Tab-separated table of C-alpha atoms and ligand atoms in Angstrom:
chain	number	residue	atom	x	y	z
G	1	MET	CA	-14.257	-8.709	20.446
G	2	LYS	CA	-12.227	-11.006	22.580
G	3	GLN	CA	-8.728	-10.957	21.406
G	4	LYS	CA	-7.116	-14.712	20.477
G	5	THR	CA	-3.846	-16.274	20.051
G	6	ILE	CA	-3.632	-17.998	16.908
G	7	LEU	CA	-1.074	-20.834	16.700
G	8	PRO	CA	0.943	-22.212	14.105
G	9	GLY	CA	-1.065	-24.980	12.774
G	10	GLN	CA	-4.451	-23.066	12.927
G	11	THR	CA	-5.669	-21.455	9.466
G	12	ILE	CA	-5.177	-17.795	8.436
G	13	GLY	CA	-7.634	-16.804	5.860
G	14	ILE	CA	-7.031	-13.986	3.366
G	15	LEU	CA	-9.330	-11.931	1.590
G	16	GLY	CA	-7.772	-11.286	-1.852
G	17	GLY	CA	-5.266	-13.429	-3.515
G	18	GLY	CA	-2.628	-10.750	-5.229
G	19	GLN	CA	0.815	-10.587	-4.572
G	20	LEU	CA	0.171	-8.926	-0.955
G	21	GLY	CA	-1.579	-12.054	0.157
G	22	ARG	CA	0.942	-14.231	-1.233
G	23	MET	CA	3.503	-12.709	0.642
G	24	MET	CA	1.672	-12.583	3.680
G	25	ALA	CA	0.851	-16.556	3.007
G	26	ILE	CA	4.731	-17.023	2.565
G	27	SER	CA	5.654	-15.513	5.686
G	28	ALA	CA	2.867	-17.415	7.571
G	29	LYS	CA	3.681	-20.750	5.990
G	30	GLN	CA	7.505	-20.348	7.150
G	31	MET	CA	5.741	-20.250	10.723
G	32	GLY	CA	3.855	-23.321	10.174
G	33	TYR	CA	0.164	-21.723	9.588
G	34	ARG	CA	-2.273	-22.984	7.170
G	35	ILE	CA	-3.541	-20.585	4.549
G	36	ALA	CA	-6.990	-20.260	3.052
G	37	VAL	CA	-7.552	-17.551	0.081
G	38	LEU	CA	-10.679	-16.141	-1.300
G	39	ASP	CA	-10.258	-14.733	-4.797
G	40	PRO	CA	-12.437	-14.648	-7.746
G	41	VAL	CA	-9.499	-15.905	-9.752
G	42	ASP	CA	-8.578	-19.506	-10.050
G	43	ASP	CA	-4.626	-19.883	-9.601
G	44	CYS	CA	-4.293	-16.464	-8.329
G	45	PRO	CA	-0.855	-15.710	-6.846
G	46	CYS	CA	-1.832	-16.366	-3.388
G	47	ALA	CA	-4.058	-19.461	-4.326
G	48	GLN	CA	-0.128	-20.692	-5.766
G	49	VAL	CA	1.007	-21.159	-2.063
G	50	ALA	CA	-2.232	-21.532	-0.180
G	51	ASP	CA	-3.596	-24.948	1.358
G	52	VAL	CA	-7.064	-23.705	0.521
G	53	ALA	CA	-8.649	-21.478	-2.495
G	54	ILE	CA	-11.909	-20.497	-2.490
G	55	VAL	CA	-12.666	-19.018	-5.617
G	56	ALA	CA	-15.783	-16.802	-5.525
G	57	ASP	CA	-16.604	-12.937	-5.697
G	58	TYR	CA	-15.775	-10.633	-2.729
G	59	ASP	CA	-19.456	-10.037	-2.245
G	60	ASP	CA	-20.510	-13.609	-2.790
G	61	PRO	CA	-22.265	-14.927	0.675
G	62	GLU	CA	-21.405	-18.595	-0.043
G	63	GLY	CA	-17.505	-17.596	-0.399
G	64	ALA	CA	-17.488	-15.772	2.673
G	65	LYS	CA	-19.550	-18.846	4.389
G	66	LYS	CA	-16.981	-21.374	3.290
G	67	MET	CA	-14.191	-18.698	4.626
G	68	ALA	CA	-15.745	-18.745	7.856
G	69	ALA	CA	-15.694	-22.513	7.847
G	70	CYS	CA	-12.219	-22.962	7.476
G	71	ALA	CA	-10.512	-20.070	8.933
G	72	ASP	CA	-9.323	-19.440	12.763
G	73	VAL	CA	-8.461	-15.654	11.955
G	74	VAL	CA	-9.178	-13.750	8.796
G	75	THR	CA	-7.191	-10.769	7.424
G	76	TYR	CA	-7.407	-9.044	4.151
G	77	GLU	CA	-4.917	-7.782	1.646
G	78	PHE	CA	-6.725	-4.835	-0.284
G	79	GLU	CA	-9.264	-2.214	1.034
G	80	ASN	CA	-12.269	-2.962	-1.256
G	81	VAL	CA	-13.325	-5.820	0.077
G	82	ALA	CA	-17.278	-6.008	0.306
G	83	VAL	CA	-18.830	-4.740	3.380
G	84	GLN	CA	-21.356	-7.510	3.568
G	85	THR	CA	-18.396	-9.989	3.527
G	86	VAL	CA	-16.331	-8.059	6.256
G	87	ASP	CA	-19.920	-7.885	8.578
G	88	TYR	CA	-20.373	-11.531	7.932
G	89	LEU	CA	-17.049	-12.547	8.738
G	90	GLN	CA	-16.860	-10.030	11.820
G	91	GLU	CA	-19.998	-12.236	13.048
G	92	HIS	CA	-19.190	-15.622	11.931
G	93	SER	CA	-15.533	-15.789	12.342
G	94	TYR	CA	-12.534	-13.631	13.799
G	95	LEU	CA	-11.540	-10.667	11.846
G	96	PRO	CA	-9.464	-8.841	14.722
G	97	GLN	CA	-8.765	-5.863	12.248
G	98	GLY	CA	-12.536	-5.213	12.222
G	99	GLY	CA	-14.163	-3.199	9.290
G	100	HIS	CA	-13.784	0.436	10.352
G	101	LEU	CA	-10.329	1.042	8.876
G	102	LEU	CA	-11.600	-0.372	5.552
G	103	GLU	CA	-14.559	2.192	5.603
G	104	ILE	CA	-12.327	5.265	6.338
G	105	THR	CA	-9.422	4.086	3.616
G	106	LYS	CA	-11.584	3.510	0.990
G	107	ASP	CA	-12.908	6.911	0.613
G	108	ARG	CA	-10.499	9.829	0.102
G	109	LEU	CA	-12.494	12.261	1.754
G	110	ASN	CA	-13.218	9.919	5.163
G	111	GLU	CA	-9.665	9.229	4.975
G	112	LYS	CA	-8.538	12.851	4.712
G	113	ALA	CA	-11.092	14.031	7.389
G	114	ALA	CA	-9.688	11.206	9.854
G	115	ILE	CA	-5.940	12.258	9.303
G	116	ARG	CA	-7.146	15.898	10.168
G	117	GLU	CA	-9.128	14.830	13.195
G	118	ALA	CA	-6.052	13.040	14.390
G	119	GLY	CA	-4.148	16.294	13.764
G	120	LEU	CA	-1.985	15.670	11.207
G	121	PRO	CA	-1.131	17.944	8.066
G	122	VAL	CA	-2.849	17.382	4.750
G	123	VAL	CA	-2.695	19.415	1.417
G	124	PRO	CA	-5.766	21.612	1.243
G	125	TYR	CA	-8.589	19.972	-0.453
G	126	MET	CA	-12.469	20.194	-0.968
G	127	PRO	CA	-15.105	17.875	-2.034
G	128	VAL	CA	-16.348	17.910	-5.466
G	129	ARG	CA	-19.751	15.872	-5.678
G	130	THR	CA	-21.539	18.269	-8.282
G	131	GLN	CA	-20.795	20.990	-10.983
G	132	ASP	CA	-21.412	23.717	-8.276
G	133	GLU	CA	-19.004	22.304	-5.977
G	134	LEU	CA	-16.412	21.791	-8.758
G	135	LYS	CA	-16.605	25.815	-9.205
G	136	ALA	CA	-16.400	26.487	-5.818
G	137	ALA	CA	-13.284	24.136	-5.370
G	138	ILE	CA	-11.468	25.576	-8.437
G	139	ASP	CA	-12.361	29.190	-6.968
G	140	GLU	CA	-10.921	28.518	-3.562
G	141	ILE	CA	-7.658	26.184	-4.440
G	142	GLY	CA	-7.246	27.101	-8.254
G	143	PHE	CA	-4.369	25.732	-10.417
G	144	PRO	CA	-2.371	23.641	-10.330
G	145	SER	CA	-4.595	20.816	-8.678
G	146	VAL	CA	-5.407	17.354	-9.102
G	147	LEU	CA	-8.941	16.108	-9.001
G	148	LYS	CA	-9.179	12.437	-7.662
G	149	THR	CA	-12.111	10.306	-7.569
G	150	THR	CA	-12.791	9.386	-4.005
G	151	GLN	CA	-13.161	5.524	-4.096
G	152	GLY	CA	-11.683	2.789	-6.182
G	153	GLY	CA	-8.283	4.726	-7.459
G	154	TYR	CA	-4.861	3.418	-7.520
G	155	ASP	CA	-1.456	3.808	-9.140
G	156	GLY	CA	-2.640	7.494	-10.342
G	157	LYS	CA	-5.933	5.978	-11.785
G	158	GLY	CA	-9.023	8.311	-11.652
G	159	GLN	CA	-6.793	11.344	-11.133
G	160	TYR	CA	-6.922	14.543	-13.581
G	161	VAL	CA	-3.998	16.722	-13.154
G	162	LEU	CA	-5.127	20.339	-13.783
G	163	ASN	CA	-3.101	23.096	-14.973
G	164	SER	CA	-5.864	25.215	-16.348
G	165	GLU	CA	-9.469	25.303	-17.073
G	166	GLU	CA	-8.743	23.555	-20.410
G	167	ASP	CA	-7.552	20.293	-18.263
G	168	LEU	CA	-10.984	20.116	-16.829
G	169	GLN	CA	-12.365	18.719	-20.218
G	170	GLU	CA	-11.672	15.323	-19.734
G	171	ALA	CA	-12.974	15.158	-16.090
G	172	LEU	CA	-16.273	17.102	-16.686
G	173	PRO	CA	-18.413	14.508	-18.185
G	174	TYR	CA	-17.899	12.460	-14.812
G	175	VAL	CA	-18.349	15.473	-12.518
G	176	GLY	CA	-21.680	14.935	-10.785
G	177	LYS	CA	-21.771	11.431	-11.637
G	178	THR	CA	-18.909	10.128	-9.274
G	179	PRO	CA	-17.539	11.803	-6.395
G	180	PHE	CA	-14.412	13.783	-6.525
G	181	GLU	CA	-12.204	15.739	-4.401
G	182	LEU	CA	-9.786	18.558	-5.578
G	183	GLU	CA	-6.476	18.895	-4.207
G	184	LYS	CA	-4.020	21.349	-4.344
G	185	TRP	CA	-0.883	20.303	-6.239
G	186	LEU	CA	1.920	20.305	-3.751
G	187	PRO	CA	5.379	20.872	-5.164
G	188	PHE	CA	7.481	18.332	-3.200
G	189	GLU	CA	10.845	17.352	-2.667
G	190	LYS	CA	10.285	13.882	-2.077
G	191	GLU	CA	7.616	11.229	-1.375
G	192	ILE	CA	8.069	8.925	1.663
G	193	SER	CA	5.938	6.316	3.378
G	194	VAL	CA	6.097	4.623	6.795
G	195	ILE	CA	4.641	1.196	7.524
G	196	VAL	CA	3.424	0.630	11.193
G	197	VAL	CA	1.919	-2.550	12.616
G	198	ARG	CA	0.023	-2.713	15.798
G	199	SER	CA	-1.059	-6.097	17.211
G	200	THR	CA	-4.194	-7.138	18.923
G	201	ALA	CA	-2.258	-6.820	22.323
G	202	GLY	CA	-1.966	-3.053	21.142
G	203	GLU	CA	1.903	-3.439	20.730
G	204	THR	CA	3.056	-1.156	17.982
G	205	SER	CA	6.137	-1.245	15.668
G	206	VAL	CA	7.138	1.008	12.968
G	207	PHE	CA	9.529	0.458	9.648
G	208	PRO	CA	12.419	2.583	8.705
G	209	VAL	CA	11.179	5.730	6.790
G	210	ALA	CA	11.180	4.771	2.840
G	211	GLU	CA	11.704	7.364	-0.176
G	212	ASN	CA	9.503	6.438	-3.062
G	213	ILE	CA	10.158	7.350	-6.797
G	214	HIS	CA	6.971	6.805	-9.139
G	215	ARG	CA	6.919	6.914	-12.667
G	216	HIS	CA	3.671	7.323	-14.570
G	217	ASN	CA	2.318	7.197	-11.024
G	218	ILE	CA	3.218	3.827	-10.360
G	219	LEU	CA	5.901	3.051	-7.826
G	220	HIS	CA	9.040	2.651	-9.614
G	221	HIS	CA	11.534	2.186	-6.765
G	222	THR	CA	12.019	2.519	-3.131
G	223	LEU	CA	15.308	3.576	-0.961
G	224	VAL	CA	15.843	3.043	2.140
G	225	PRO	CA	16.954	4.937	4.403
G	226	ALA	CA	15.156	7.665	2.841
G	227	ARG	CA	17.507	10.619	2.096
G	228	ILE	CA	16.368	13.204	4.289
G	229	SER	CA	17.077	14.740	7.465
G	230	GLU	CA	16.912	13.102	10.829
G	231	SER	CA	14.449	15.622	11.997
G	232	LEU	CA	11.966	15.020	8.980
G	233	ARG	CA	12.863	11.267	9.681
G	234	ILE	CA	11.439	11.429	13.259
G	235	GLU	CA	8.541	13.639	12.095
G	236	ALA	CA	7.380	11.113	9.383
G	237	THR	CA	7.785	8.066	11.910
G	238	GLU	CA	5.933	9.981	14.539
G	239	HIS	CA	2.979	11.013	12.175
G	240	ALA	CA	2.830	7.067	11.440
G	241	LEU	CA	2.773	6.057	15.083
G	242	HIS	CA	0.190	8.938	16.015
G	243	LEU	CA	-2.261	7.629	13.360
G	244	ALA	CA	-2.045	4.179	14.192
G	245	GLU	CA	-3.209	5.092	17.873
G	246	ALA	CA	-5.683	7.592	16.676
G	247	LEU	CA	-7.187	5.094	14.082
G	248	GLU	CA	-6.959	2.397	16.718
G	249	LEU	CA	-5.005	0.185	14.127
G	250	VAL	CA	-4.838	-3.664	14.238
G	251	GLY	CA	-2.726	-4.830	11.720
G	252	THR	CA	-0.670	-2.862	8.992
G	253	LEU	CA	-1.095	0.626	7.814
G	254	ALA	CA	0.984	1.995	5.198
G	255	VAL	CA	1.500	5.725	5.549
G	256	GLU	CA	2.265	7.822	2.001
G	257	MET	CA	3.612	11.467	2.695
G	258	PHE	CA	4.742	14.199	0.912
G	259	VAL	CA	8.157	16.278	2.032
G	260	GLY	CA	6.874	19.681	0.575
G	261	THR	CA	9.510	22.168	-0.979
G	262	ASP	CA	8.514	24.145	2.159
G	263	GLY	CA	10.230	21.623	4.251
G	264	LYS	CA	7.046	20.353	5.952
G	265	VAL	CA	5.498	16.754	5.845
G	266	TYR	CA	1.908	16.351	4.759
G	267	VAL	CA	0.042	12.835	4.654
G	268	ASN	CA	-1.093	12.136	1.263
G	269	GLU	CA	-2.901	8.685	1.688
G	270	THR	CA	-3.181	5.486	3.864
G	271	ALA	CA	-3.647	1.754	2.956
G	272	PRO	CA	-4.548	-0.599	5.750
G	273	ARG	CA	-2.404	-3.555	4.620
G	274	PRO	CA	1.171	-4.240	3.397
G	275	HIS	CA	2.426	-2.034	0.914
G	276	ASN	CA	4.386	-2.094	-2.058
G	277	SER	CA	6.614	0.600	-0.503
G	278	GLY	CA	7.308	-2.107	2.226
G	279	HIS	CA	8.595	-4.955	0.112
G	280	PHE	CA	12.129	-3.943	0.979
G	281	SER	CA	11.621	-5.155	4.274
G	282	ILE	CA	11.602	-8.775	3.063
G	283	ASN	CA	15.254	-8.785	2.499
G	284	ALA	CA	16.556	-5.692	4.431
G	285	CYS	CA	14.933	-5.592	7.609
G	286	GLU	CA	15.303	-8.170	10.689
G	287	THR	CA	11.326	-8.839	10.121
G	288	SER	CA	9.505	-8.325	7.151
G	289	GLN	CA	6.237	-6.078	7.121
G	290	PHE	CA	4.271	-9.539	6.239
G	291	GLU	CA	5.585	-11.325	9.144
G	292	GLN	CA	4.900	-8.574	11.240
G	293	HIS	CA	1.498	-8.280	9.906
G	294	ILE	CA	0.933	-12.150	10.578
G	295	ARG	CA	2.291	-11.619	14.164
G	296	ALA	CA	0.033	-8.933	14.711
G	297	ILE	CA	-3.136	-10.332	13.746
G	298	CYS	CA	-2.457	-13.927	15.411
G	299	GLY	CA	-1.618	-12.172	18.851
G	300	LEU	CA	2.062	-12.874	18.729
G	301	PRO	CA	4.923	-10.772	20.069
G	302	LEU	CA	6.038	-8.130	17.387
G	303	SER	CA	9.753	-8.433	16.401
G	304	SER	CA	12.497	-5.967	15.317
G	305	THR	CA	11.961	-4.175	12.111
G	306	GLN	CA	15.580	-2.856	12.337
G	307	LEU	CA	17.309	-2.096	8.843
G	308	LEU	CA	20.123	-4.666	8.341
G	309	LYS	CA	21.516	-2.921	5.403
G	310	PRO	CA	20.735	-0.124	2.895
G	311	VAL	CA	18.555	-1.257	0.053
G	312	ILE	CA	16.944	-0.405	-3.216
G	313	MET	CA	13.493	-2.170	-3.988
G	314	ILE	CA	12.753	-1.740	-7.845
G	315	ASN	CA	9.247	-3.011	-9.269
G	316	ILE	CA	9.153	-5.394	-11.982
G	317	LEU	CA	6.373	-4.472	-14.276
G	318	GLY	CA	4.898	-6.231	-17.354
G	319	GLU	CA	7.412	-4.561	-19.585
G	320	HIS	CA	10.460	-5.458	-17.277
G	321	VAL	CA	9.841	-9.104	-16.932
G	322	GLN	CA	11.474	-10.210	-20.240
G	323	PRO	CA	14.539	-7.822	-19.539
G	324	VAL	CA	15.007	-9.214	-16.106
G	325	LEU	CA	14.783	-12.856	-17.287
G	326	ASP	CA	17.328	-12.031	-20.160
G	327	LYS	CA	19.911	-10.885	-17.371
G	328	ILE	CA	19.109	-13.473	-14.848
G	329	ALA	CA	22.942	-14.371	-14.924
G	330	LEU	CA	23.545	-10.845	-13.521
G	331	LEU	CA	21.426	-11.293	-10.518
G	332	SER	CA	23.859	-12.517	-8.048
G	333	GLU	CA	23.608	-9.102	-6.103
G	334	ALA	CA	19.714	-9.065	-6.336
G	335	HIS	CA	16.999	-10.975	-4.631
G	336	LEU	CA	14.308	-11.633	-7.138
G	337	HIS	CA	10.333	-11.902	-6.141
G	338	LEU	CA	7.994	-12.929	-8.672
G	339	TYR	CA	4.309	-13.167	-7.984
G	340	GLY	CA	3.013	-15.723	-10.318
G	341	LYS	CA	1.220	-13.885	-12.693
G	342	ASP	CA	0.645	-15.293	-16.234
G	343	GLU	CA	0.031	-11.950	-18.351
G	344	ALA	CA	2.944	-9.820	-18.200
G	345	LYS	CA	0.838	-6.646	-19.228
G	346	THR	CA	2.447	-3.264	-19.423
G	347	GLY	CA	2.351	-1.576	-16.047
G	348	ARG	CA	1.083	-4.628	-14.104
G	349	LYS	CA	3.034	-5.242	-10.991
G	350	MET	CA	4.639	-8.675	-11.657
G	351	GLY	CA	7.317	-8.678	-9.041
G	352	HIS	CA	10.436	-6.834	-7.647
G	353	LEU	CA	14.116	-7.048	-7.182
G	354	THR	CA	15.600	-6.209	-3.819
G	355	ILE	CA	19.457	-5.028	-3.902
G	356	LEU	CA	21.342	-4.271	-0.787
G	357	GLY	CA	24.273	-2.062	-0.576
G	358	GLU	CA	26.893	-0.447	2.034
G	359	THR	CA	25.096	2.832	1.265
G	360	VAL	CA	21.746	3.607	-0.719
G	361	GLN	CA	24.230	4.740	-3.180
G	362	GLU	CA	25.836	1.491	-3.567
G	363	ALA	CA	22.772	-0.106	-3.855
G	364	ILE	CA	21.596	2.304	-6.823
G	365	GLU	CA	24.713	1.460	-8.738
G	366	ARG	CA	24.379	-2.181	-8.305
G	367	ALA	CA	20.957	-1.731	-9.816
G	368	GLU	CA	22.047	0.509	-12.556
G	369	LYS	CA	24.801	-1.882	-13.472
G	370	LEU	CA	22.045	-4.359	-14.558
G	371	GLY	CA	21.309	-2.030	-17.606
G	372	ILE	CA	17.549	-2.595	-17.036
G	373	TRP	CA	16.635	0.638	-15.105
G	374	LYS	CA	17.821	4.002	-15.370
G	375	ILE	CA	17.401	5.035	-11.599
D	401	LIG	P1	-3.123	6.531	-5.628
D	401	LIG	O1	-1.687	6.472	-5.272
D	401	LIG	O2	-4.089	5.874	-4.988
D	401	LIG	O3	-3.269	6.353	-7.313
D	401	LIG	P2	-2.326	9.079	-4.619
D	401	LIG	O4	-2.868	10.176	-4.132
D	401	LIG	O5	-1.204	8.491	-3.932
D	401	LIG	O6	-2.972	7.951	-5.555
D	401	LIG	O7	-1.606	9.765	-6.047
D	401	LIG	C1	-0.646	9.209	-6.978
D	401	LIG	C2	0.524	9.909	-7.103
D	401	LIG	O8	0.239	11.372	-7.830
D	401	LIG	C3	1.260	10.332	-5.808
D	401	LIG	O9	2.248	9.282	-5.514
D	401	LIG	C4	2.256	11.711	-6.141
D	401	LIG	O10	2.968	11.485	-7.029
D	401	LIG	C5	0.912	12.424	-7.032
D	401	LIG	N1	0.498	13.311	-6.307
D	401	LIG	C6	-1.055	12.860	-6.202
D	401	LIG	N2	-1.572	13.991	-5.247
D	401	LIG	C7	-0.694	14.889	-5.197
D	401	LIG	C8	-0.635	16.498	-4.810
D	401	LIG	N3	-1.794	16.757	-4.101
D	401	LIG	N4	0.392	17.328	-5.163
D	401	LIG	C9	1.560	16.653	-5.870
D	401	LIG	N5	1.642	15.340	-6.213
D	401	LIG	C10	0.454	14.502	-6.000
D	402	LIG	MG1	-0.561	6.495	-3.499
């Protein structure tokens, strides 16, 4: 595919209209681009800031056609875009990211195989597509372990933590019907992530390593710089850069990793798009992950990702919206981002707060002072 330079004034098409699409659009609009978004939901977060909203299912050929008719370049904000839509847009529009990374990252087994092929460490795992494979996997990997659906899981959905045979009961009815993988449970010190961006011209840039704290499997907060040694920081950054090259990345790749209690870094999973753990970059870096993504797909030069100040990013879930609004008078040190979603359901990602400090510890203390979160 011939690479193009997409200039401000031209239209960027985004497949998916959630918060990631919205924040891509906000960055792009600052630079003077126009935005078309395709999403099944009318008035979705991205549609609220877009020039054109195409309301269609992700596999609707008419929707894909409309997108091709108005976009000069197309990108996506999530990994489960329908294959036929991606194929159509590759042929009839300009989708510089291609479809290969979507194919790899939407299936955990494909993804793990690709990470291993790139020579990077992953925790031991085995495919579980049948009852026999489950038995073989338990024999080999044992307990504690975690059974994960290979497709469609996020925020811990589709996962069963297994401490003994008894814990299998819940998952057993699904084994053989839907493909799983069994992973060894890794005792870890920390969860970290690195976001890497590669442009259509092959220029690469990497964001500072983020330390991620999950609650109930949902990202609760991110701290940057991650509180890890310099050698681990270099190792994690090199893993992300290496994976970007090995996968011939165009666009953005988020690489989630574990720092094991054995002191080693393991790659957990990846996402071929901007990521929740990179939201800190909007307020804390010279260039945000969203602006860098737009630069990458439009063929512009990438910009500096330097961290300007230590930072905490805290997710605002459905249950936090009212407490945050109640404390709005106290938010002088916090940058508020809300995504324009109407229903504040428990656990739903509604927005985030970013708080800077002279040190990570100071940022944490400022966040705790709000009295909404115990960090
Ligand atoms: P997703 O984010 O797609 O739901 P993950 O594979 O990232 O799936 O798992 C969610 C969380 O569960 C991780 O962030 C981590 O806290 C925990 N987890 C997942 N796999 C393992 C593992 N093998 N060992 C220890 N913890 C794990
Ligand atoms: Mg994850």
